[in-house]
Short mmCIF file of C-alpha atoms in Angstrom, two decimals:
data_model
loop_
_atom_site.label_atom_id
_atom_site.label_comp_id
_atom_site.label_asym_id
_atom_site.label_seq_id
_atom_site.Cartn_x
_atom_site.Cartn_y
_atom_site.Cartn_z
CA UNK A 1 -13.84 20.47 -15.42
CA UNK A 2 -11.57 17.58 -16.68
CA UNK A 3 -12.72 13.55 -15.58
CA UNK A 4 -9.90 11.47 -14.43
CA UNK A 5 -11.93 7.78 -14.35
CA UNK A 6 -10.00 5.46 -11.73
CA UNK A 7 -10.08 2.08 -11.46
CA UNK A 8 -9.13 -0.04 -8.00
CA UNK A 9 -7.84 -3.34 -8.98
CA UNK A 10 -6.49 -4.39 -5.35
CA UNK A 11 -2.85 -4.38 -4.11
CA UNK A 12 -1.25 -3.02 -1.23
CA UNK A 13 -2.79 0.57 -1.52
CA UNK A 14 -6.23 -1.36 -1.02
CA UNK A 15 -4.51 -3.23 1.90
CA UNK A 16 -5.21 -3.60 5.76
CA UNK A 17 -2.84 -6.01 8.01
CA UNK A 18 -4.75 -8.18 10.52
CA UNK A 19 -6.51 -10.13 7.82
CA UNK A 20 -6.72 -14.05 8.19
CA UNK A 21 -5.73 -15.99 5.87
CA UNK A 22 -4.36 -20.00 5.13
CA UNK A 23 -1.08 -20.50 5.21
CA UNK A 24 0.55 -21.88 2.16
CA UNK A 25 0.65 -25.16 4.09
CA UNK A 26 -2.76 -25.76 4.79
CA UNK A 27 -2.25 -25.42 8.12
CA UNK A 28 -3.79 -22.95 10.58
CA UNK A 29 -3.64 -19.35 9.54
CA UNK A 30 -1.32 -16.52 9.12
CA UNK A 31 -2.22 -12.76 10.01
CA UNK A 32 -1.20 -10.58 6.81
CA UNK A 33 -2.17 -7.78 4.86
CA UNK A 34 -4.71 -8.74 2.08
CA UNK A 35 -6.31 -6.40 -0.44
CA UNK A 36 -9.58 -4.99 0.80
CA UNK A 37 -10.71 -1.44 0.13
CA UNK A 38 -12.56 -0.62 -2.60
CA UNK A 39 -11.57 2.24 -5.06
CA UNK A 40 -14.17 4.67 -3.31
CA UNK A 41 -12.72 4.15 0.05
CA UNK A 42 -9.26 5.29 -1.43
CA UNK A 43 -10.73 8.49 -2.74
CA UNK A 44 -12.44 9.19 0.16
CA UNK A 45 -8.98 9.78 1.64
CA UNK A 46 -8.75 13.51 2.03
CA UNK A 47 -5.04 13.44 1.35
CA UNK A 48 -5.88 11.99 -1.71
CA UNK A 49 -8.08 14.23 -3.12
CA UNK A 50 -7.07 17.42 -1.22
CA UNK A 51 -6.48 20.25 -4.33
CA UNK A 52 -8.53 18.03 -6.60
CA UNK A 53 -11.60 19.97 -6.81
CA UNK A 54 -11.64 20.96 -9.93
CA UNK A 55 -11.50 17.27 -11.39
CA UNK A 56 -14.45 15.12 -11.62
CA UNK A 57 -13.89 11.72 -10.73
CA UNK A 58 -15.93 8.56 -11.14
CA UNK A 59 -14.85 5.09 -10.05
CA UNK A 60 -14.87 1.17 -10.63
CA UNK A 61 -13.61 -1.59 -8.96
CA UNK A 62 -12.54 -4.29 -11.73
CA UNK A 63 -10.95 -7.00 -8.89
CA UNK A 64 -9.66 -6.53 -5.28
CA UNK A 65 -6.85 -8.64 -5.69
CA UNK A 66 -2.91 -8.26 -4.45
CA UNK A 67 -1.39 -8.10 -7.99
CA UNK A 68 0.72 -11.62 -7.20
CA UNK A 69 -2.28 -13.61 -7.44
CA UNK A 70 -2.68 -12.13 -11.13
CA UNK A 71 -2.72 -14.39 -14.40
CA UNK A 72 -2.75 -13.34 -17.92
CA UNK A 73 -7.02 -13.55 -17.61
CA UNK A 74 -7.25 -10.90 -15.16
CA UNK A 75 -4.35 -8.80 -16.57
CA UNK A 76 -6.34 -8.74 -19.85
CA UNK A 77 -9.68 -7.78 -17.77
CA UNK A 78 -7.82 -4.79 -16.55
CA UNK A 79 -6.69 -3.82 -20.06
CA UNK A 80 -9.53 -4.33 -21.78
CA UNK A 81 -11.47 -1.98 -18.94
CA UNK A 82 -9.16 0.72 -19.00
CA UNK A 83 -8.99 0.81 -23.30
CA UNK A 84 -13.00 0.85 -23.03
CA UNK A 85 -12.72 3.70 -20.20
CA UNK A 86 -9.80 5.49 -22.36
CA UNK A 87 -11.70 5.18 -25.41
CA UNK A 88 -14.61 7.27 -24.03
CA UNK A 89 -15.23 10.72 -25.10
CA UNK A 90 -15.23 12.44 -21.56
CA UNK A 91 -13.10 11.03 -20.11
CA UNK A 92 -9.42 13.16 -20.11
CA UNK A 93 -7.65 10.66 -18.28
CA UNK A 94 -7.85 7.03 -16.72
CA UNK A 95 -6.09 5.68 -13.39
CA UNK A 96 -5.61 2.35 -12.11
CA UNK A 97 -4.64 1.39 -9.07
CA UNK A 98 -2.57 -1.89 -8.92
CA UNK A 99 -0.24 -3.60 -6.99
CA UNK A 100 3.42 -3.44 -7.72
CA UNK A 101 4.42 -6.55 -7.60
CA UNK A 102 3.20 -7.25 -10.88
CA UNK A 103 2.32 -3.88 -12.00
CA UNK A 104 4.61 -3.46 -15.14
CA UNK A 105 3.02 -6.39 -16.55
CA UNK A 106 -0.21 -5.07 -16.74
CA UNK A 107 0.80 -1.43 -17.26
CA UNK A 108 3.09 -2.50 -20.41
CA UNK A 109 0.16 -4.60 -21.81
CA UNK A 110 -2.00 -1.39 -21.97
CA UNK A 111 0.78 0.67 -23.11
CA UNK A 112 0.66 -1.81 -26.05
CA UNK A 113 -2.94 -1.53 -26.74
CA UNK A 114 -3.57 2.33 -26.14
CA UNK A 115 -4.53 3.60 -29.51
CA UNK A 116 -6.26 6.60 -27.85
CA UNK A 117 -4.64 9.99 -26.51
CA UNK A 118 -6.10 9.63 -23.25
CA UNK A 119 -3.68 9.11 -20.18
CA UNK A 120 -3.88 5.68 -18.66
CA UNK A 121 -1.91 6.72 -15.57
CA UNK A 122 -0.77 3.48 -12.99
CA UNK A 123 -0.14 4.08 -9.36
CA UNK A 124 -0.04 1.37 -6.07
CA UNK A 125 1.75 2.22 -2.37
CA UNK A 126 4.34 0.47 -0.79
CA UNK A 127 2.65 0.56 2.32
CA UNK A 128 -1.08 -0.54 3.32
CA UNK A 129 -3.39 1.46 3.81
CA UNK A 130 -4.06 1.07 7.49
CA UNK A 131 -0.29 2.15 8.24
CA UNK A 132 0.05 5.76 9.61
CA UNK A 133 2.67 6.11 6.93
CA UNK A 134 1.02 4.79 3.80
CA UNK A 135 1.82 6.42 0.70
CA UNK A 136 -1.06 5.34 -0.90
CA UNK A 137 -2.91 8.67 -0.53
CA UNK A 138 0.34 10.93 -1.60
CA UNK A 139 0.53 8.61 -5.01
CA UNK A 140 -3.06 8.36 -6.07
CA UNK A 141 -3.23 12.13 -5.41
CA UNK A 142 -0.14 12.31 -7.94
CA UNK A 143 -1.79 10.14 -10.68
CA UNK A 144 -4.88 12.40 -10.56
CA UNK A 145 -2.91 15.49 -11.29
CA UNK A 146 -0.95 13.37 -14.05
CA UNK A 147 -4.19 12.29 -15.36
CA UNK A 148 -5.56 15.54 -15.62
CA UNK A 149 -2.76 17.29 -17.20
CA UNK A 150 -3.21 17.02 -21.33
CA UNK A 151 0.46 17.89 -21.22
CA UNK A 152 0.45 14.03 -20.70
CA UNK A 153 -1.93 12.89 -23.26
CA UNK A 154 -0.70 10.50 -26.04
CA UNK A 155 1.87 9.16 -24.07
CA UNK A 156 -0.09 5.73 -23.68
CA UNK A 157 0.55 4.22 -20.27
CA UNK A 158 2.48 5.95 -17.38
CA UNK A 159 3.62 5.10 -14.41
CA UNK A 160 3.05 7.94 -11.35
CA UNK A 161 5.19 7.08 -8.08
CA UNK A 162 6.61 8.72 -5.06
CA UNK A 163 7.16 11.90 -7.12
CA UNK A 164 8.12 10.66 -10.40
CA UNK A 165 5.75 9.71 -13.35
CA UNK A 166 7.94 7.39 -15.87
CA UNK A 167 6.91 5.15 -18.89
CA UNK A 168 5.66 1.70 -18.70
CA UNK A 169 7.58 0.35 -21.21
CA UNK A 170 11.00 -0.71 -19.96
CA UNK A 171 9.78 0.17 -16.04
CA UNK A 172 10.69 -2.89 -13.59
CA UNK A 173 10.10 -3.29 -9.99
CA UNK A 174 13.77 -3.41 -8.75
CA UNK A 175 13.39 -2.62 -4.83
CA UNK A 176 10.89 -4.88 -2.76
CA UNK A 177 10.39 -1.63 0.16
CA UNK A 178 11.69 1.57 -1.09
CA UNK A 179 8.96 4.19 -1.14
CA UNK A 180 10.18 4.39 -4.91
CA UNK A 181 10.42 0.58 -6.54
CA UNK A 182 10.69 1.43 -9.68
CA UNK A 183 13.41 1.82 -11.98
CA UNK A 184 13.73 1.67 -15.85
CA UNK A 185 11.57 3.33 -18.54
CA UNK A 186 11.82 7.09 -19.25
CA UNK A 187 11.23 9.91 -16.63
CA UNK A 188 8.17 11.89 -18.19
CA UNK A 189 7.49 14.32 -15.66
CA UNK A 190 8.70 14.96 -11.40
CA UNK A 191 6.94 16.79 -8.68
CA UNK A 192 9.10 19.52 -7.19
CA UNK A 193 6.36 20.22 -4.07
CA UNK A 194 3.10 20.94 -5.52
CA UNK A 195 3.84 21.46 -9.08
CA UNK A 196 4.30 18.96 -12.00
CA UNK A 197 7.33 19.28 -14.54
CA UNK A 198 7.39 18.10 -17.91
CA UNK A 199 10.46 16.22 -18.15
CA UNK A 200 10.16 14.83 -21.96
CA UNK A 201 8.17 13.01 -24.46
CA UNK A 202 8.54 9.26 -25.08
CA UNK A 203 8.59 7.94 -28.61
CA UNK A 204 6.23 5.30 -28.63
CA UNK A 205 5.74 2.42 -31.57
CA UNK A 206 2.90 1.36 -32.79
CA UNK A 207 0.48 -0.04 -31.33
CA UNK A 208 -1.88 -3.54 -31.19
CA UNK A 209 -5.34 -4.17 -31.06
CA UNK A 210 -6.29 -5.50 -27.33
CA UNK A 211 -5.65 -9.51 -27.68
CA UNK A 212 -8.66 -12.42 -27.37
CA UNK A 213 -9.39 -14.14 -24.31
CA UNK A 214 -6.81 -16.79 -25.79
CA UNK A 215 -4.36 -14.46 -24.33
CA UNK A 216 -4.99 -15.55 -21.12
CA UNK A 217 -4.71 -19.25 -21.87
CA UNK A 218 -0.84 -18.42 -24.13
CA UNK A 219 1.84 -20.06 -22.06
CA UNK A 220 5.11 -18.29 -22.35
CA UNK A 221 7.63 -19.55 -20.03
CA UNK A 222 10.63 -17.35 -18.55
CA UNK A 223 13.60 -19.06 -18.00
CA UNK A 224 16.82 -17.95 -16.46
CA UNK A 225 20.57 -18.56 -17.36
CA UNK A 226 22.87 -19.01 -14.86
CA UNK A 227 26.29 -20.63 -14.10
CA UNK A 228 25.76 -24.07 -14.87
CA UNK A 229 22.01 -23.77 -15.78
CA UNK A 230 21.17 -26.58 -18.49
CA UNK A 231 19.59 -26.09 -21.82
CA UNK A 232 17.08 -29.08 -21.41
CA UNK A 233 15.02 -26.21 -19.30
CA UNK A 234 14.13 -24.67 -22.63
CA UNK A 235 13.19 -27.55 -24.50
CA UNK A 236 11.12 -28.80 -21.15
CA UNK A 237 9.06 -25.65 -21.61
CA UNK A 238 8.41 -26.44 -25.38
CA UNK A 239 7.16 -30.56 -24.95
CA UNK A 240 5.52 -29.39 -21.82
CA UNK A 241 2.87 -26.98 -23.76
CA UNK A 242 4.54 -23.41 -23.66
CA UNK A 243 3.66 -21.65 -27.23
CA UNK A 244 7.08 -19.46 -26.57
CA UNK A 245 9.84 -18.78 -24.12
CA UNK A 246 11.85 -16.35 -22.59
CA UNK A 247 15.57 -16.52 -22.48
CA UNK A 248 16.70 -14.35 -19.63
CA UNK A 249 20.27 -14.40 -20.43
CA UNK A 250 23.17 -13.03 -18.36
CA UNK A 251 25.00 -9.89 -18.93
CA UNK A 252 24.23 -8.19 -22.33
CA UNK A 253 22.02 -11.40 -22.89
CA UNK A 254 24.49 -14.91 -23.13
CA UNK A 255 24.25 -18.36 -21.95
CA UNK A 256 26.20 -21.46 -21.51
CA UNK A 257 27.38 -24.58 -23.16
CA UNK A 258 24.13 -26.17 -25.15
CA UNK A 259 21.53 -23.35 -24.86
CA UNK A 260 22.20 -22.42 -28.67
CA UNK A 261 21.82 -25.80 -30.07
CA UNK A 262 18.49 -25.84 -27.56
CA UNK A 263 17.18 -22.47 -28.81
CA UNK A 264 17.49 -23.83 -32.24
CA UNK A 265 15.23 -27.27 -31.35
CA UNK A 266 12.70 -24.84 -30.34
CA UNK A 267 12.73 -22.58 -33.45
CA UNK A 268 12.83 -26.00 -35.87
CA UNK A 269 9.68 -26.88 -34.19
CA UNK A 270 7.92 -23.93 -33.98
CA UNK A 271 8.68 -22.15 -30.55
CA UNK A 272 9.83 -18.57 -30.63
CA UNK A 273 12.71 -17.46 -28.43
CA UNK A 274 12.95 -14.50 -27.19
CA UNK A 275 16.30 -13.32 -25.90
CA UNK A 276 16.46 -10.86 -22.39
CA UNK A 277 19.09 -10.31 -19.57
CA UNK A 278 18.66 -11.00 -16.18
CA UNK A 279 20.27 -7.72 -15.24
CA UNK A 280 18.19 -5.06 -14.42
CA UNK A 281 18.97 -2.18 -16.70
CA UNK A 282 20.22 -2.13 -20.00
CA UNK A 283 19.40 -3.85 -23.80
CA UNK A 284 20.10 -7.10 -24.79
CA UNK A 285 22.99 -6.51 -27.18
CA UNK A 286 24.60 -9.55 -29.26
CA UNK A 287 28.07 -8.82 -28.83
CA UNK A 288 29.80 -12.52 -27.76
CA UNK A 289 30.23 -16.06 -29.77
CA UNK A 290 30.83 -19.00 -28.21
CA UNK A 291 27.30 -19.92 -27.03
CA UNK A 292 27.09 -16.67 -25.94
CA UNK A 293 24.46 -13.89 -27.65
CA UNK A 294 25.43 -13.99 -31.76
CA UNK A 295 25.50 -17.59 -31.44
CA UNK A 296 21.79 -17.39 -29.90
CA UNK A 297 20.40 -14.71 -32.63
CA UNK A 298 21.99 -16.95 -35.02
CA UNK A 299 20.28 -19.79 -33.81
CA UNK A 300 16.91 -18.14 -34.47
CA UNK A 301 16.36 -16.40 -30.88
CA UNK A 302 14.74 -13.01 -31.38
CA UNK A 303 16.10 -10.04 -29.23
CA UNK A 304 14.10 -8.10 -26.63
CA UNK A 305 16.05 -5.12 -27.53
CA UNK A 306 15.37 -3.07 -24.38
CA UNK A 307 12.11 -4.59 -22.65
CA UNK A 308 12.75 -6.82 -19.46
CA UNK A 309 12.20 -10.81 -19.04
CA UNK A 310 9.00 -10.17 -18.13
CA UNK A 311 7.12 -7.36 -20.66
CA UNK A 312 8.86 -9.23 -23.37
CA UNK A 313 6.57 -12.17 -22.20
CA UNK A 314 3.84 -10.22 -22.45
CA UNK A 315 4.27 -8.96 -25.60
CA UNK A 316 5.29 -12.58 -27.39
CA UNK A 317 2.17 -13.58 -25.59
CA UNK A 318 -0.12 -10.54 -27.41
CA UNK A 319 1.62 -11.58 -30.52
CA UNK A 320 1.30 -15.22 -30.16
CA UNK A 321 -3.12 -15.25 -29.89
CA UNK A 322 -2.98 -14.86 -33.57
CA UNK A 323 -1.12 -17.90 -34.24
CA UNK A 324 1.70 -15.90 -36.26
CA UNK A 325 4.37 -17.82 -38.10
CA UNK A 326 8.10 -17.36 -36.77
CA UNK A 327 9.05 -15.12 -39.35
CA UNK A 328 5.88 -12.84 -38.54
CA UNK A 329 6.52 -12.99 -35.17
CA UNK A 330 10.23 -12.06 -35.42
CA UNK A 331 9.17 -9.11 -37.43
CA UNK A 332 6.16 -8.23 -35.40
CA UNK A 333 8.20 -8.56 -32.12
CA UNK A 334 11.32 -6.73 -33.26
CA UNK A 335 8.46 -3.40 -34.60
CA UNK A 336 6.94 -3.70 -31.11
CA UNK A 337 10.02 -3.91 -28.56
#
């Protein structure tokens, strides 16, 4: 009998609407959903565990949190307990339950740090749980046959959603309501009914060891180009304590007049700069001069190859807790994307 460990972390599969809460203003309150059932209540769902019986399943709850309220502290705490549940011998496969609005963050970070075969398998709903037509249940019974399945293992974190399970590296969140918000990384596997399909294998690079709890303290500012955006936002984020930053560049990853020379004030002092795009699918590729993407490799920016904005922060700010120099970084960064 295989064990599929899941742990609830919050988000709108643990959600009920009605909830009180203060309004952003202070004033009065708001009715809204707000993360509130714990992991057990979730598999208590008979949806969720119907055809399940031959799994054994043991739970935790780690937070009970909607995933917006995360910071780099609790996305670590949800790493670091699904490596230590991974990591154990009888366990075939790990789940976490997680919002989405944050959940390729977190689910990239363990991708990094999953030096075991076992299946960390991510899943959240779209709607609460309290709504006749959450999908909460459908998904969660997904990941558990995901999971289980050592067709999976070795594939270090996985995404399992409205009938598709798809890597964490290079997923995104690019619909806010679709039953399906996630697009990006590679299709692994689809559910045709009842049955799961192997789609294909991912290559995966190494791996890291799980960062310090300085990783939650590593500021590593995002910052978006746009028409007319100005450079000084970059340098802001350096005299204003960030350890690295983000270029999120438009198109196959450029920006306008200045951001070079800026990118290069950064590197003279210190400050890696990582080069994204804005646009939702597709590498960063340095194809135009002119303050455009060779001019911002050349000025010491390091490209994010194909990771998004936002898992390239994450993994400058992994690689950043060990204080590497630029040139270690660069390398480090460019092994990892």
């Amino acid at each position: 009998m295989a064990r599929v460990h899941i742990i609830g972390t919050g988000g709108t599969i643990a959600s009920r609407s009605g909830q009180a809460g203060a309004s952003e203003e202070g004033q009065g309150h708001i009715d809204g959903s707000i993360a509130s059932d714990t992991i057990g209540d979730l598999v208590a769902s008979a949806s969720a565990t119907a055809g399940a019986g031959k799994l054994q399943v043991t739970t935790e709850d780690v937070m009970t949190l909607g995933s917006y309220q995360l910071g780099l502290p609790e996305i670590r705490e949800i790493t670091a307990a699904a490596l230590t549940r991974a990591a154990e011998a009888a366990v075939d496969g790990v789940i976490v339950t997680h919002g989405t609005d944050t959940l390729e963050e977190t689910a990239f970070l363990v991708d990094l740090v999953n030096v075991t075969d076992t299946t960390v398998v991510f899943t959240g709903a779209q709607r609460a749980a309290d709504q006749p037509d959450s999908d909460g249940p459908r998904n969660l019974h997904q990941a558990l046959t995901v999971a289980a399945d050592p067709r999976f293992c070795g594939m270090g974190a996985l995404i399992a959603f409205d009938g598709r399970v798809q890597t964490a590296r290079g997923a995104r969140k690019a619909h806010t309501t679709a039953s399906q918000p996630f697009d990006g990384g590679a299709t692994v596997g689809l559910f045709r009914n009842e049955e799961l399909d192997l789609i294909a294998r991912p290559a995966r690079p190494c791996t890291l060891p799980l960062p310090g709890t300085e990783f939650g303290t590593t500021r590593v500012d995002v910052i978006t180009a746009y028409p007319g955006s100005s450079p000084d936002a970059l340098r802001h984020a350096a005299q204003s304590g960030a350890a690295g930053v983000v270029l999120a560049g438009t198109g196959v990853g450029n920006a306008g007049p200045g951001h070079a020379d800026a990118v290069a004030d950064l590197i003279s002092s210190g400050i890696p700069v990582v080069l994204s795009t804005r646009v939702p699918s597709g590498p960063m590729v340095p194809i135009y001069g002119n303050g455009g993407g060779v001019d911002l490799i050349a000025a010491g920016a390091v490209s994010a190859g194909h990771l998004n904005p936002f898992q390239a922060r994450i993994l400058a700010a992994a690689l950043l807790t060990e204080n590497p120099t630029l040139t270690e970084f660069t390398t480090l960064f460019s092994q990892l994307r």
